[in-house]
Coordinates of C-alpha atoms in Angstrom, one line a residue:
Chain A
X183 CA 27.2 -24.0 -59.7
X184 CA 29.1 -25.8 -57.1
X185 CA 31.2 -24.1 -54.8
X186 CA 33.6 -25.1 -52.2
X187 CA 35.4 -23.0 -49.2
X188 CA 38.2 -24.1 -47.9
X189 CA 39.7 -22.4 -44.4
X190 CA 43.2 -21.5 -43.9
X191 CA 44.8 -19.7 -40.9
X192 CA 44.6 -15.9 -42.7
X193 CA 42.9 -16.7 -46.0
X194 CA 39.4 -18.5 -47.2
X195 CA 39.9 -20.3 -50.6
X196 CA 36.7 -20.4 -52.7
X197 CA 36.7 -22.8 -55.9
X198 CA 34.3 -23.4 -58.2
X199 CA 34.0 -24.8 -61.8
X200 CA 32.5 -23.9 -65.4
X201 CA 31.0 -21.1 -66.7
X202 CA 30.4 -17.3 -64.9
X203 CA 28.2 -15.7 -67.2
X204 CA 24.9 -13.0 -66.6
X205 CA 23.0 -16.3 -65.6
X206 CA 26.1 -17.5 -62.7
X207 CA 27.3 -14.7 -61.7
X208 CA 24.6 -14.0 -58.6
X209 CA 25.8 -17.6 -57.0
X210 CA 29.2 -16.2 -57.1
X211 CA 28.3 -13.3 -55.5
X212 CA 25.9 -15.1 -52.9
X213 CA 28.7 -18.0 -52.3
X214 CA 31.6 -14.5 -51.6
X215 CA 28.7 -12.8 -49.7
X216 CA 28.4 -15.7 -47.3
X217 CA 32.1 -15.8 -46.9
X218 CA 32.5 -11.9 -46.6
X219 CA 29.3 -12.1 -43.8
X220 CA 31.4 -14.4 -42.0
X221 CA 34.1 -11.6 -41.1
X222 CA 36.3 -13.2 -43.4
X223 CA 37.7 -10.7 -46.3
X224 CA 41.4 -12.4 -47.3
X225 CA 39.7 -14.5 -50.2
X226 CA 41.4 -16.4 -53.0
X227 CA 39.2 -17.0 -55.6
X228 CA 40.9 -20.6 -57.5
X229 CA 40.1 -20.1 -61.0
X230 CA 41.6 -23.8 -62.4
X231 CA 38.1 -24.9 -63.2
X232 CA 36.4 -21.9 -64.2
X233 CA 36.4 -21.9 -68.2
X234 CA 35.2 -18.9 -69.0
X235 CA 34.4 -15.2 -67.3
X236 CA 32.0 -12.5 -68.6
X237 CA 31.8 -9.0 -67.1
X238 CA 29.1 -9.8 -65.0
X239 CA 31.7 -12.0 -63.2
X240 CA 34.2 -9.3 -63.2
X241 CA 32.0 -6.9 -61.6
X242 CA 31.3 -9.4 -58.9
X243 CA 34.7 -9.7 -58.5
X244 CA 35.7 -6.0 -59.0
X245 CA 32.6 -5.3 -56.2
X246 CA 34.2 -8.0 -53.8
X247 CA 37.7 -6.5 -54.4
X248 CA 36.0 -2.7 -52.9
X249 CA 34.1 -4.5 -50.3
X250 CA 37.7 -6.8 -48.8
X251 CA 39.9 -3.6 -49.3
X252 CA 37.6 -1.5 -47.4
X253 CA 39.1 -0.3 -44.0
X254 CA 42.1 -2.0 -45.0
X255 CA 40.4 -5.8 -43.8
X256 CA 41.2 -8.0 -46.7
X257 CA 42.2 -8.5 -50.2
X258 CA 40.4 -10.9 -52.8
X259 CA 43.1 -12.5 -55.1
X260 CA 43.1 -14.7 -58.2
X261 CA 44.6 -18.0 -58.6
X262 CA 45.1 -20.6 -61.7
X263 CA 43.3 -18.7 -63.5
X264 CA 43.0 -19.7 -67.2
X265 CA 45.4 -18.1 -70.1
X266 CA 42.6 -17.1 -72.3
X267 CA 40.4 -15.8 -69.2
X268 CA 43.9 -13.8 -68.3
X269 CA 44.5 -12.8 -71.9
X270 CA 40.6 -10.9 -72.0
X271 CA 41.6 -9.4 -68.7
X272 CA 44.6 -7.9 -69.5
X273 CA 42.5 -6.3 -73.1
X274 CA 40.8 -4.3 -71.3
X275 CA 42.7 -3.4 -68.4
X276 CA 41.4 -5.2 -65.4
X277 CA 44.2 -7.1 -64.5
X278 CA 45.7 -4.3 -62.5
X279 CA 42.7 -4.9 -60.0
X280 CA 44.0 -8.2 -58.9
X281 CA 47.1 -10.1 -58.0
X282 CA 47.0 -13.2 -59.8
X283 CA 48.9 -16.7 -58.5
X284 CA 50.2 -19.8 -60.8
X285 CA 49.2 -21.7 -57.7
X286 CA 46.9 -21.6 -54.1
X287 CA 49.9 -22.4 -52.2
X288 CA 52.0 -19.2 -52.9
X289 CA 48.4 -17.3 -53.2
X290 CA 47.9 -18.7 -49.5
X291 CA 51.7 -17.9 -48.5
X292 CA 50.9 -14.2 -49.7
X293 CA 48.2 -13.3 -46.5
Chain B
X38 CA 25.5 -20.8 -92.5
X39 CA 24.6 -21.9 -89.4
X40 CA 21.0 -20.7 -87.6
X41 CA 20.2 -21.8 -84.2
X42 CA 17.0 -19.2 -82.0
X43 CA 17.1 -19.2 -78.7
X44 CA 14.9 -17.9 -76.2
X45 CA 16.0 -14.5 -74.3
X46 CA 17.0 -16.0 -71.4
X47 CA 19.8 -15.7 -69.3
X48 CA 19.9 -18.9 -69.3
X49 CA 20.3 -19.3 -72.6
X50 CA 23.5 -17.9 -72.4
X51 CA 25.4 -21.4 -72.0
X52 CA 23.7 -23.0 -74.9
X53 CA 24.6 -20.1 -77.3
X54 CA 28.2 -19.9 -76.3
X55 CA 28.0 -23.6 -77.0
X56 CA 26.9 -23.1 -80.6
X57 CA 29.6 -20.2 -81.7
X58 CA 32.3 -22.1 -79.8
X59 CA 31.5 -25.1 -82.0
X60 CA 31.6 -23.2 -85.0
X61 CA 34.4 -21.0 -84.6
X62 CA 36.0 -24.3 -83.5
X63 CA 35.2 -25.8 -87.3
X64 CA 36.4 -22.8 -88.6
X65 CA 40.0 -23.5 -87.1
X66 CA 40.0 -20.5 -84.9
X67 CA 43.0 -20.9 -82.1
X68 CA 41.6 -21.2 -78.4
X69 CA 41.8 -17.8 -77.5
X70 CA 40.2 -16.2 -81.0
X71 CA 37.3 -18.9 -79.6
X72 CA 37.1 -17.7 -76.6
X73 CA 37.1 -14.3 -77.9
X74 CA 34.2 -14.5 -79.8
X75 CA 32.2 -16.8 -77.5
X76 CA 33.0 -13.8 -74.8
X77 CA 32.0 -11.1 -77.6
X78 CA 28.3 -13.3 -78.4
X79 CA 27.7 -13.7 -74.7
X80 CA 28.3 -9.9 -73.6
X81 CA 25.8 -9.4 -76.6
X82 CA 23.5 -11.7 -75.7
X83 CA 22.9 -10.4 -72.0
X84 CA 22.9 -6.8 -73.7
X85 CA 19.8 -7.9 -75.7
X86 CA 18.2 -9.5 -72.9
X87 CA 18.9 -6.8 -70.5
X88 CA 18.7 -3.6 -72.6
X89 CA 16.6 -4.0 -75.7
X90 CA 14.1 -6.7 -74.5
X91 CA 14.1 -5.2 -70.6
X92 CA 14.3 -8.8 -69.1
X93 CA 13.6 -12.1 -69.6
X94 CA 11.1 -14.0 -71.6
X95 CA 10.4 -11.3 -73.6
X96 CA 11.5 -12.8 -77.2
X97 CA 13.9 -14.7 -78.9
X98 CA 17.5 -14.4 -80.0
X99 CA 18.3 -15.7 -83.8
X100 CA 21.6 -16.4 -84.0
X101 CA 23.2 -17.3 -87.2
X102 CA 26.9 -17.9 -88.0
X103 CA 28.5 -18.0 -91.4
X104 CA 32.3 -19.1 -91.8
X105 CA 33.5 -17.0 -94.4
X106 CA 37.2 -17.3 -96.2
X107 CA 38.6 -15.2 -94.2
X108 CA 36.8 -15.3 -90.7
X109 CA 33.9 -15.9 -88.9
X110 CA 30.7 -13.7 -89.4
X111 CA 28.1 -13.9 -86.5
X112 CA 24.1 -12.4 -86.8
X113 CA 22.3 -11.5 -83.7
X114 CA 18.6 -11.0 -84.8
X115 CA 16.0 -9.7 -82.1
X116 CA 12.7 -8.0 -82.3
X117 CA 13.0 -5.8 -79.5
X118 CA 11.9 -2.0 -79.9
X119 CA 15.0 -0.4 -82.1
X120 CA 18.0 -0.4 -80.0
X121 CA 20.8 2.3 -79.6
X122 CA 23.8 0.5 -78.2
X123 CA 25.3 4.6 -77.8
X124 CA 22.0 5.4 -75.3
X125 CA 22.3 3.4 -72.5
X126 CA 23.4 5.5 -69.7
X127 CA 26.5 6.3 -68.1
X128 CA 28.3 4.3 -70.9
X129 CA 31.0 5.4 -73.4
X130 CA 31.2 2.2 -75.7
X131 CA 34.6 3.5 -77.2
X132 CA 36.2 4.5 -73.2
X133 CA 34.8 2.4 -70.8
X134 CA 36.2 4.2 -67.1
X135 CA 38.7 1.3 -65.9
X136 CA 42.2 3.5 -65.5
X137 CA 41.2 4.8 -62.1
X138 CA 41.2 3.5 -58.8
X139 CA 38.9 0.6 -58.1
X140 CA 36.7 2.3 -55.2
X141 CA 35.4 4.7 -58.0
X142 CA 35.0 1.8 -60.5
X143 CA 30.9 1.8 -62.0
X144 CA 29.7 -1.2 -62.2
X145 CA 28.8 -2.6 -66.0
X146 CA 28.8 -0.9 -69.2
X147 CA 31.9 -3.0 -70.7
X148 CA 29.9 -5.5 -72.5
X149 CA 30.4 -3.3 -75.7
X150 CA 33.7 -2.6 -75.1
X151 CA 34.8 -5.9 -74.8
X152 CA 32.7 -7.1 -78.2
X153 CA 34.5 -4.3 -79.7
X154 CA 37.8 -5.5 -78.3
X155 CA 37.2 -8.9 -79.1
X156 CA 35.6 -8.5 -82.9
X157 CA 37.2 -6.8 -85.7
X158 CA 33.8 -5.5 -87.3
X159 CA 30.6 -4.6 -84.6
X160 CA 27.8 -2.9 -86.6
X161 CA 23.8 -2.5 -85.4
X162 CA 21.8 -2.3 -88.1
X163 CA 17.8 -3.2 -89.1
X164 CA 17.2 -6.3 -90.8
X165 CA 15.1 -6.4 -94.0
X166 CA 12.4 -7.6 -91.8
X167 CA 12.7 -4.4 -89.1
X168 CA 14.3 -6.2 -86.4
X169 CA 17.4 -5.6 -84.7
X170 CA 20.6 -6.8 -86.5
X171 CA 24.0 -7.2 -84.7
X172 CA 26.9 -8.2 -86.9
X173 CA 30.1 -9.4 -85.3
X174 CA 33.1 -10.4 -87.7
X175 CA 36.2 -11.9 -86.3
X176 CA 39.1 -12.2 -88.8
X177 CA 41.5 -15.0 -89.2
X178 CA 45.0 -14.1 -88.1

């Protein structure tokens, strides 16, 4: 998978594209690691080109979600994320986890 | 009916969702009933890999999907030793633990509730030839 960071005064903004699945899901991690290792815990993860998200890339999420929130340093959120991707979400109740943004810009404007 | 075997890979995982999208496609499923059941096959697919077969490499996955009149059927076939979905531990197939705060959120153990979200029929059974049957049915709406 490719991934790209961009900075922003209080927020990092990670994008990548295609498929999280069991077989992904570590270069996620790795790719939120290196941001998170960098002191940096106000992530947006932009979801535009991601096309589909098994739980394996939930619990990377959900386990970047505890890491940011601890101590009160950061907050991952979700932007442009898919409507079927949502819709699965919301089934089984993980949606609550994250606030989720139409678009970067008002997902930036939030930090 | 449709058969495509794959090996148990991980990365294997792409190609299959590739195969049940295309035929739940054919079968004029909407985009999200797709999606469903390309989520429900994959959480399968890395629970055979990871839970019956212990890792990668280990043996195939048969995967065979029949469009029916009033749905989709989908077979997962492995040879793994016999597999109960109900043993693995710390997980309640029918009440996964996500309604509480997220710092006491354990990490996996959805992957069946979501196929059971996602499908309208989930049954383990044996084949005929003593392997592991899955059957996944999603309905037509």
């Amino acid at each position: 998978m490719n991934f790209s960071t961009t900075a922003h005064k209080r927020c990092e903004v990670l994008k990548t594209s295609g498929r999280i699945d069991s077989s992904t899901a570590p270069e996620l991690e790795a790719a939120i690691k290196a941001i998170m290792d960098a002191g940096k815990h106000n992530i947006i993860f932009d979801m535009k080109e991601v096309n589909f998200l098994s739980s394996a890339g939930w619990w990377v999420l959900i386990g970047t979600q505890k890491e940011c929130k601890k101590f009160g340093r950061g907050e991952v959120v979700l932007a442009r994320v898919d409507k079927t991707i949502r819709d699965s979400l919301r089934l089984v109740g993980m949606e609550e986890y994250f606030k989720i943004f139409d678009d970067v810009t008002t997902a930036v404007g939030s930090f | 009916m449709a058969t495509e075997i794959f090996p148990g890979r991980l990365e294997s995982l792409e190609k299959i969702g590739e195969f049940v999208q295309q035929v739940a496609r054919s079968a004029c499923f909407n985009d999200r009933d797709v999606y469903a059941v390309e989520l429900a096959v994959d959480e399968a697919c890395t629970n055979i890999i990871e839970h019956a077969y212990h890792g990668e490499g280990v043996g195939d996955i048969v995967c065979e999907c029949d469009v029916e009149q009033d749905g989709l059927k989908v077979v997962l076939l492995d040879q793994a030793p016999p597999f109960d979905p109900n043993s693995l531990s710390g997980l309640d197939a029918s009440q996964p633990d996500i309604s509480q705060p997220i710092e006491k959120l354990k990490s996996r153990g959805l992957g069946l509730f979501l196929m059971r979200k996602m499908m309208d029929v989930v049954k383990f059974d044996k084949s005929p030839e003593g392997n592991n049957r899955l059957t996944m049915i999603k309905r037509r709406k």
